[in-house]
Amino acid sequence: MAQAVQRHLNQALMRIPRRAESADRSTLAATYVAAGSFSAMINSADHQILFGRRGTGKTHALRHLQELAEGTGDLAIHLDLRTIGSTGGLYASTALSPAQRGTQLLVDTLEAVHDRLFALAVDGDFPDALLRGLDAVVSAATEVEVIGETEQEQTFGDAVEREHSAELSVTRNGGARAGARRRTSATASSRRKRTGVEQHRVLFGPLSRAVQAVADGVRPARLWLLLDEWSSVPLDLQPFLADLLRRSVLPVRGITVKIAAIEHRARFFVPLDDDYLGIEVGSDAASAVSLDDALVFGRSPEAAQAFFRELFGNHVRPILASMLRTPVPGAFVDAAFDGGAFGELVRAAEGVPRDAINVAALAAQHAHDEKITLAHVRRAARDWYLRDKQSVISRDDAADRVLGLLVDEVVGRRRCRTFLLPARDRPAVIDTLCDARLLHILERGVVDPRRPGRLYDGYAIDYGCYVSLLAGNRRPADVFSVDKAVVDLERLGSS
């Protein structure tokens, strides 16, 4: 009986959805876990940018915020920018200028927002003012002009009609009468030929007034615009989309905008000669909040374990309810994990919920009908590293080489897992390794007392990179002392 229950516990771990978009909204609402003060920060009506690595729960947070907003009677639109237009086609094309591609991106985004709002307006009990505002958005969002040559051909003439007839008849007295009739006509013609390329224009002034009309149409409700997967938009086009929001949406009363992005894959601001393109964080958008910072538990293992205990408990509760007739006695984590296995799982996750869920599922698969042990977690972490992370980075020779150098230097020689790099002029390969969740930023703005003007960022090497070395007391330490932890990538690369 105990083995059967244990098998169900492990199966529940394996059935947790890996991505927020694959779960229904009620499940997302029930499984959301607030990390520190993060939830209170994003619940404000201020415009905000939400930063976080892949897998940290940005989509889940926005979906949760959508549920909260709609629960209070507000309108919330969640828009996945990966689904807008043709991100991988037209927007990435080098045959068109950034201005042309950017304008088309704006049009496609406005069209998607309009369609979502129109569906809500039709299904809900909203005044006609909302529909009139949506009509105004369509009118203001696009004007079409033809760029190219225009040819015109015209032929002028009089419209003339002449009639001629011919007739022959014989009279009784032998006389004859003859006549002729003929009809001809000519008409004038005119033809105009226009060739060129149609281009869209976005008029920000009328568009802003139209968006205000939409916001007024839903009052007293507030409209929440939740833009997800911002970093899926090509980097050179992001400032165009940001500028549309700044000029036409952010100043509107009754609308709140939240944007989810990967920090080093986002470009919101481009300076111009006497102005700027995009959004200035701290001015146009009130603040930027970071899930990465909220989920860094290096200094508080207890807080990390509490967060993941609640996360797993929330996820498996509805799954187990459909599998078991009686509830599991005690806390789920204590029933499913043996000894220090759960603490090791939290350490392996490095603050990334998606990694924690995947490693736990693999560990449950290895355990089958037994409790998950430390060995199961380490084997699962190694499998996940090889399957999801190493396989991706192995296709990038530069990133693979730098990661190898860092592991050799930091883990192999220094017996640490953490290191420091200068905060400025960070090599692009470091961002690539962070994207793959092979490096994790733990602390920003570390100061060197000997050179106060120089700042460093602290990183940790992913658990999967050194898990096979773990035995006895060989666990790498966490050291952020500037004189011990700074890594010179140029020196490593030349050695």
CSV table of C-alpha atoms in Angstrom, one decimal, residues 37-196:
chain,number,residue,atom,x,y,z
A,37,SER,CA,7.6,41.3,-2.1
A,38,PHE,CA,7.5,40.7,-5.8
A,39,SER,CA,3.8,40.0,-6.0
A,40,ALA,CA,2.9,43.3,-4.2
A,41,MET,CA,5.2,45.2,-6.5
A,42,ILE,CA,3.6,44.0,-9.7
A,43,ASN,CA,0.0,44.4,-8.4
A,44,SER,CA,0.4,48.2,-8.5
A,45,ALA,CA,-1.3,50.3,-11.2
A,46,ASP,CA,2.1,51.7,-12.3
A,47,HIS,CA,3.5,50.9,-15.7
A,48,GLN,CA,6.3,48.4,-15.1
A,49,ILE,CA,8.9,46.2,-16.9
A,50,LEU,CA,9.2,42.7,-15.4
A,51,PHE,CA,12.7,41.2,-16.0
A,52,GLY,CA,13.6,37.5,-15.5
A,53,ARG,CA,15.5,34.7,-17.0
A,54,ARG,CA,13.8,32.0,-19.0
A,55,GLY,CA,11.9,29.7,-16.7
A,56,THR,CA,11.6,32.1,-13.7
A,57,GLY,CA,7.8,32.4,-14.1
A,58,LYS,CA,7.2,35.7,-15.9
A,59,THR,CA,4.3,34.3,-17.9
A,60,HIS,CA,2.9,32.8,-14.8
A,61,ALA,CA,3.1,36.1,-12.9
A,62,LEU,CA,1.4,38.0,-15.8
A,63,ARG,CA,-1.4,35.3,-16.0
A,64,HIS,CA,-1.8,35.6,-12.2
A,65,LEU,CA,-2.0,39.4,-12.5
A,66,GLN,CA,-4.7,39.0,-15.2
A,67,GLU,CA,-6.7,36.8,-13.0
A,68,LEU,CA,-6.5,39.3,-10.1
A,69,ALA,CA,-7.4,42.2,-12.3
A,70,GLU,CA,-10.5,40.5,-13.8
A,71,GLY,CA,-11.5,39.4,-10.3
A,72,THR,CA,-11.9,43.0,-9.4
A,73,GLY,CA,-14.0,43.9,-12.5
A,74,ASP,CA,-11.1,45.3,-14.6
A,75,LEU,CA,-10.2,44.3,-18.1
A,76,ALA,CA,-6.9,42.5,-18.7
A,77,ILE,CA,-5.4,41.6,-22.1
A,78,HIS,CA,-2.5,39.1,-22.1
A,79,LEU,CA,-0.6,39.4,-25.4
A,80,ASP,CA,2.2,36.9,-26.4
A,81,LEU,CA,4.4,38.9,-28.7
A,82,ARG,CA,5.7,35.6,-30.3
A,83,THR,CA,2.3,35.3,-32.0
A,84,ILE,CA,2.2,38.8,-33.4
A,85,GLY,CA,2.4,39.0,-37.2
A,86,SER,CA,5.5,37.2,-38.5
A,87,THR,CA,8.3,37.7,-36.0
A,88,GLY,CA,10.6,35.3,-37.7
A,89,GLY,CA,9.8,36.4,-41.2
A,90,LEU,CA,8.9,40.0,-42.1
A,91,TYR,CA,10.3,41.5,-38.9
A,92,ALA,CA,13.6,39.7,-39.2
A,93,SER,CA,14.1,40.5,-42.9
A,94,THR,CA,17.1,42.6,-43.8
A,95,ALA,CA,15.6,43.5,-47.2
A,96,LEU,CA,13.4,46.1,-45.5
A,97,SER,CA,14.5,49.1,-43.4
A,98,PRO,CA,14.0,49.0,-39.6
A,99,ALA,CA,11.5,51.8,-40.0
A,100,GLN,CA,9.4,49.8,-42.4
A,101,ARG,CA,9.6,46.6,-40.3
A,102,GLY,CA,9.0,48.6,-37.1
A,103,THR,CA,5.9,50.3,-38.5
A,104,GLN,CA,4.4,46.9,-39.6
A,105,LEU,CA,5.1,45.6,-36.1
A,106,LEU,CA,3.2,48.5,-34.6
A,107,VAL,CA,0.3,47.9,-36.9
A,108,ASP,CA,0.2,44.2,-36.1
A,109,THR,CA,0.4,44.8,-32.4
A,110,LEU,CA,-2.4,47.3,-32.5
A,111,GLU,CA,-4.5,45.0,-34.6
A,112,ALA,CA,-4.0,42.2,-32.0
A,113,VAL,CA,-5.0,44.5,-29.1
A,114,HIS,CA,-8.0,45.7,-31.0
A,115,ASP,CA,-9.2,42.1,-31.7
A,116,ARG,CA,-8.9,41.1,-28.1
A,117,LEU,CA,-10.8,44.2,-26.9
A,118,PHE,CA,-13.5,43.8,-29.6
A,119,ALA,CA,-14.1,40.2,-28.5
A,120,LEU,CA,-14.5,41.4,-24.9
A,121,ALA,CA,-16.8,44.3,-25.9
A,122,VAL,CA,-19.0,41.9,-27.9
A,123,ASP,CA,-19.2,39.3,-25.1
A,124,GLY,CA,-19.5,41.8,-22.2
A,125,ASP,CA,-21.9,44.5,-21.2
A,126,PHE,CA,-20.0,47.6,-22.2
A,127,PRO,CA,-21.3,50.9,-23.5
A,128,ASP,CA,-21.3,51.8,-27.2
A,129,ALA,CA,-18.5,54.3,-26.4
A,130,LEU,CA,-16.1,51.4,-26.3
A,131,LEU,CA,-17.0,50.2,-29.8
A,132,ARG,CA,-16.7,53.7,-31.1
A,133,GLY,CA,-13.3,54.0,-29.5
A,134,LEU,CA,-12.2,50.8,-31.1
A,135,ASP,CA,-13.3,52.1,-34.5
A,136,ALA,CA,-11.2,55.2,-33.9
A,137,VAL,CA,-8.2,53.0,-33.0
A,138,VAL,CA,-8.5,51.2,-36.3
A,139,SER,CA,-8.8,54.5,-38.2
A,140,ALA,CA,-5.9,56.1,-36.4
A,141,ALA,CA,-3.6,53.1,-36.4
A,142,THR,CA,-3.0,52.8,-40.1
A,143,GLU,CA,-3.0,55.1,-43.1
A,144,VAL,CA,-1.8,53.6,-46.4
A,145,GLU,CA,0.3,55.6,-48.8
A,146,VAL,CA,1.9,54.4,-52.0
A,147,ILE,CA,5.6,54.9,-52.4
A,148,GLY,CA,6.9,54.7,-56.0
A,149,GLU,CA,6.1,56.0,-59.5
A,150,THR,CA,2.7,56.9,-60.7
A,151,GLU,CA,1.8,56.7,-64.4
A,152,GLN,CA,-1.4,58.3,-65.9
A,153,GLU,CA,-2.8,57.9,-69.4
A,154,GLN,CA,-5.7,59.9,-70.6
A,155,THR,CA,-7.5,60.2,-74.0
A,156,PHE,CA,-9.8,63.1,-74.7
A,157,GLY,CA,-12.3,63.5,-77.5
A,158,ASP,CA,-15.9,64.5,-78.3
A,159,ALA,CA,-18.7,62.1,-77.8
A,160,VAL,CA,-20.2,62.2,-81.4
A,161,GLU,CA,-23.1,60.2,-82.8
A,162,ARG,CA,-24.1,60.5,-86.5
A,163,GLU,CA,-27.0,58.6,-88.2
A,164,HIS,CA,-27.3,57.8,-91.9
A,165,SER,CA,-30.1,55.8,-93.5
A,166,ALA,CA,-30.8,54.2,-96.9
A,167,GLU,CA,-34.4,53.4,-98.2
A,168,LEU,CA,-36.0,52.4,-101.5
A,169,SER,CA,-39.8,52.3,-102.1
A,170,VAL,CA,-42.1,52.2,-105.2
A,171,THR,CA,-45.4,54.2,-105.4
A,172,ARG,CA,-48.6,53.2,-107.1
A,173,ASN,CA,-48.1,55.5,-110.0
A,174,GLY,CA,-44.7,54.0,-110.6
A,175,GLY,CA,-42.6,56.6,-108.9
A,176,ALA,CA,-39.6,55.7,-106.7
A,177,ARG,CA,-38.2,57.2,-103.5
A,178,ALA,CA,-34.7,56.5,-102.1
A,179,GLY,CA,-32.9,57.4,-98.8
A,180,ALA,CA,-29.8,56.5,-96.8
A,181,ARG,CA,-29.3,56.1,-93.0
A,182,ARG,CA,-25.9,55.3,-91.2
A,183,ARG,CA,-25.1,55.6,-87.4
A,184,THR,CA,-21.5,56.1,-86.1
A,185,SER,CA,-20.3,57.0,-82.6
A,186,ALA,CA,-17.1,57.9,-80.8
A,187,THR,CA,-16.5,58.2,-77.0
A,188,ALA,CA,-13.7,59.7,-74.9
A,189,SER,CA,-11.6,57.4,-72.6
A,190,SER,CA,-9.3,58.0,-69.7
A,191,ARG,CA,-7.0,55.5,-67.8
A,192,ARG,CA,-4.7,56.0,-64.8
A,193,LYS,CA,-2.0,53.5,-63.8
A,194,ARG,CA,-0.3,53.7,-60.4
A,195,THR,CA,2.7,51.5,-59.4
A,196,GLY,CA,4.6,51.4,-56.2
